[in-house]
Every structure is written in structure tokens, then in C-alpha cells.
Short mmCIF file of C-alpha atoms in Angstrom, two decimals:
data_model
loop_
_atom_site.label_atom_id
_atom_site.label_comp_id
_atom_site.label_asym_id
_atom_site.label_seq_id
_atom_site.Cartn_x
_atom_site.Cartn_y
_atom_site.Cartn_z
CA UNK A 171 -44.01 -52.52 29.37
CA UNK A 172 -41.51 -50.04 27.98
CA UNK A 173 -39.49 -52.23 25.63
CA UNK A 174 -35.87 -51.47 24.83
CA UNK A 175 -35.06 -52.67 21.31
CA UNK A 176 -32.94 -55.81 21.30
CA UNK A 177 -33.46 -56.42 25.03
CA UNK A 178 -35.42 -59.59 25.86
CA UNK A 179 -38.10 -59.69 28.55
CA UNK A 180 -37.86 -62.20 31.38
CA UNK A 181 -40.65 -63.29 33.73
CA UNK A 182 -41.07 -64.80 37.19
CA UNK A 183 -41.29 -68.18 35.43
CA UNK A 184 -37.98 -68.01 33.55
CA UNK A 185 -35.97 -65.60 35.76
CA UNK A 186 -33.91 -68.38 37.30
CA UNK A 187 -32.98 -69.93 33.94
CA UNK A 188 -32.41 -66.63 32.10
CA UNK A 189 -30.68 -64.63 34.85
CA UNK A 190 -29.49 -66.74 37.79
CA UNK A 191 -28.18 -69.61 35.63
CA UNK A 192 -26.79 -67.42 32.83
CA UNK A 193 -23.19 -67.96 31.76
CA UNK A 194 -22.55 -64.23 31.52
CA UNK A 195 -23.16 -61.50 34.10
CA UNK A 196 -26.70 -60.12 33.64
CA UNK A 197 -28.04 -56.57 33.87
CA UNK A 198 -31.73 -56.68 34.78
CA UNK A 199 -33.96 -53.64 34.44
CA UNK A 200 -37.08 -53.74 36.61
CA UNK A 201 -39.54 -51.63 34.60
CA UNK A 202 -43.24 -50.75 34.20
CA UNK A 203 -45.50 -49.16 31.58
CA UNK A 204 -46.29 -46.19 33.81
CA UNK A 205 -42.62 -45.36 34.48
CA UNK A 206 -41.39 -42.19 32.73
CA UNK A 207 -37.69 -42.64 33.57
CA UNK A 208 -37.94 -46.21 32.17
CA UNK A 209 -38.82 -44.69 28.78
CA UNK A 210 -35.74 -42.46 29.01
CA UNK A 211 -33.60 -45.48 29.84
CA UNK A 212 -34.85 -47.69 26.97
CA UNK A 213 -32.46 -46.37 24.26
CA UNK A 214 -29.55 -46.52 26.72
CA UNK A 215 -30.31 -50.17 27.52
CA UNK A 216 -30.58 -50.98 23.81
CA UNK A 217 -27.17 -49.42 23.14
CA UNK A 218 -25.52 -51.17 26.10
CA UNK A 219 -27.05 -54.52 25.08
CA UNK A 220 -25.66 -54.15 21.55
CA UNK A 221 -22.21 -52.86 22.53
CA UNK A 222 -21.59 -55.24 25.44
CA UNK A 223 -23.22 -58.36 23.92
CA UNK A 224 -20.27 -60.70 24.56
CA UNK A 225 -19.59 -59.41 28.07
CA UNK A 226 -22.96 -58.92 29.75
CA UNK A 227 -26.53 -60.03 29.06
CA UNK A 228 -29.19 -57.31 29.33
CA UNK A 229 -32.84 -58.17 30.10
CA UNK A 230 -36.00 -56.41 31.30
CA UNK A 231 -38.70 -57.57 33.69
CA UNK A 232 -42.13 -55.95 34.04
CA UNK A 233 -42.86 -55.51 37.75
CA UNK A 234 -46.63 -55.33 37.31
CA UNK A 235 -46.85 -58.80 35.78
CA UNK A 236 -43.93 -60.35 37.71
CA UNK A 237 -44.42 -59.46 41.40
CA UNK A 238 -42.57 -62.51 42.77
CA UNK A 239 -39.18 -61.46 41.38
CA UNK A 240 -39.78 -57.80 42.27
CA UNK A 241 -40.55 -58.78 45.85
CA UNK A 242 -37.65 -61.24 46.12
CA UNK A 243 -35.13 -58.50 45.37
CA UNK A 244 -36.92 -55.73 47.30
CA UNK A 245 -37.41 -53.52 44.26
CA UNK A 246 -39.54 -50.50 45.18
CA UNK A 247 -38.61 -47.84 42.59
CA UNK A 248 -38.63 -47.98 38.80
CA UNK A 249 -36.37 -48.27 37.04
CA UNK A 250 -34.15 -50.38 39.25
CA UNK A 251 -31.14 -52.00 37.61
CA UNK A 252 -29.53 -55.05 39.20
CA UNK A 253 -26.28 -56.61 38.04
CA UNK A 254 -26.13 -60.35 38.69
CA UNK A 255 -22.92 -62.36 38.63
CA UNK A 256 -22.97 -66.15 39.13
CA UNK A 257 -26.61 -65.95 40.23
CA UNK A 258 -26.05 -63.29 42.90
CA UNK A 259 -26.93 -59.57 42.76
CA UNK A 260 -23.67 -57.62 43.00
CA UNK A 261 -24.85 -54.07 42.24
CA UNK A 262 -28.11 -52.13 42.43
CA UNK A 263 -28.77 -48.82 40.71
CA UNK A 264 -32.04 -46.86 40.90
CA UNK A 265 -33.22 -44.34 38.29
CA UNK A 266 -32.43 -43.47 34.70
CA UNK A 267 -28.82 -42.65 33.83
CA UNK A 268 -26.64 -41.76 30.89
CA UNK A 269 -24.99 -44.57 28.94
CA UNK A 270 -21.49 -43.53 30.01
CA UNK A 271 -22.45 -43.64 33.70
CA UNK A 272 -24.23 -46.98 33.31
CA UNK A 273 -21.23 -48.52 31.56
CA UNK A 274 -18.96 -47.23 34.33
CA UNK A 275 -21.21 -48.77 37.01
CA UNK A 276 -21.32 -52.08 35.14
CA UNK A 277 -17.51 -52.08 34.90
CA UNK A 278 -17.24 -51.44 38.65
CA UNK A 279 -19.71 -54.23 39.42
CA UNK A 280 -17.88 -56.73 37.22
CA UNK A 281 -14.47 -55.78 38.59
CA UNK A 282 -15.53 -56.24 42.21
#
């Protein structure tokens, strides 16, 4: 899996505890080793995780080893980013993006 520094990995087994039951909103990146755009996104995720630490939790999940969660949320393309608030997905974004755009989309999702 393409690891973003400072971004923990979640699995099918702990997704509910780490994401759905989290106290903060959570940005989940669905990723895979073979995904080129995921590699481009890794430093962006690391920066967002560091800068927004008190406001949003950022995690990654490897779709190849966690098919249950991938299937549950209908994720077909990598990377897919889902913003969860109070256990519910409130925003979905597909593909790599610049940090500024990602932060803007997170702000919109949290304001909704």
C-alpha cells in the first residue's frame, strides 16, 4: 500500500471503531499499491493530516486487503476519498488533487 507519512492505516476489522465511531470527522483514502495517482496524493494527505490534526482525522485503507469496506461504500476507482461525519459519508472525491483543492472540499463537506 502507498503509505502517506503520519497517516494511519485502517482495515475492515477496525473501520467501524476508527472511522464510524470517531469523535472527529474522518477523511478516508481508499488506496492500492498499483495506483499511480495514490502515490501523487500521499504527500498531500500527509500535509493535510498534520495541518488539520485537531479538526479532522485522516486515514488510509488498502482496497486489495480490505474488500468488505470497499464494497460497502461502492468504491470502484483509486484513489477515492470519503469524508465521514458522525459515522455517515458526507462527501466523496475521486482522483488525486492539489492540497488547496482538497482542503476546500473538506471545508465544504464539514460546513454542510
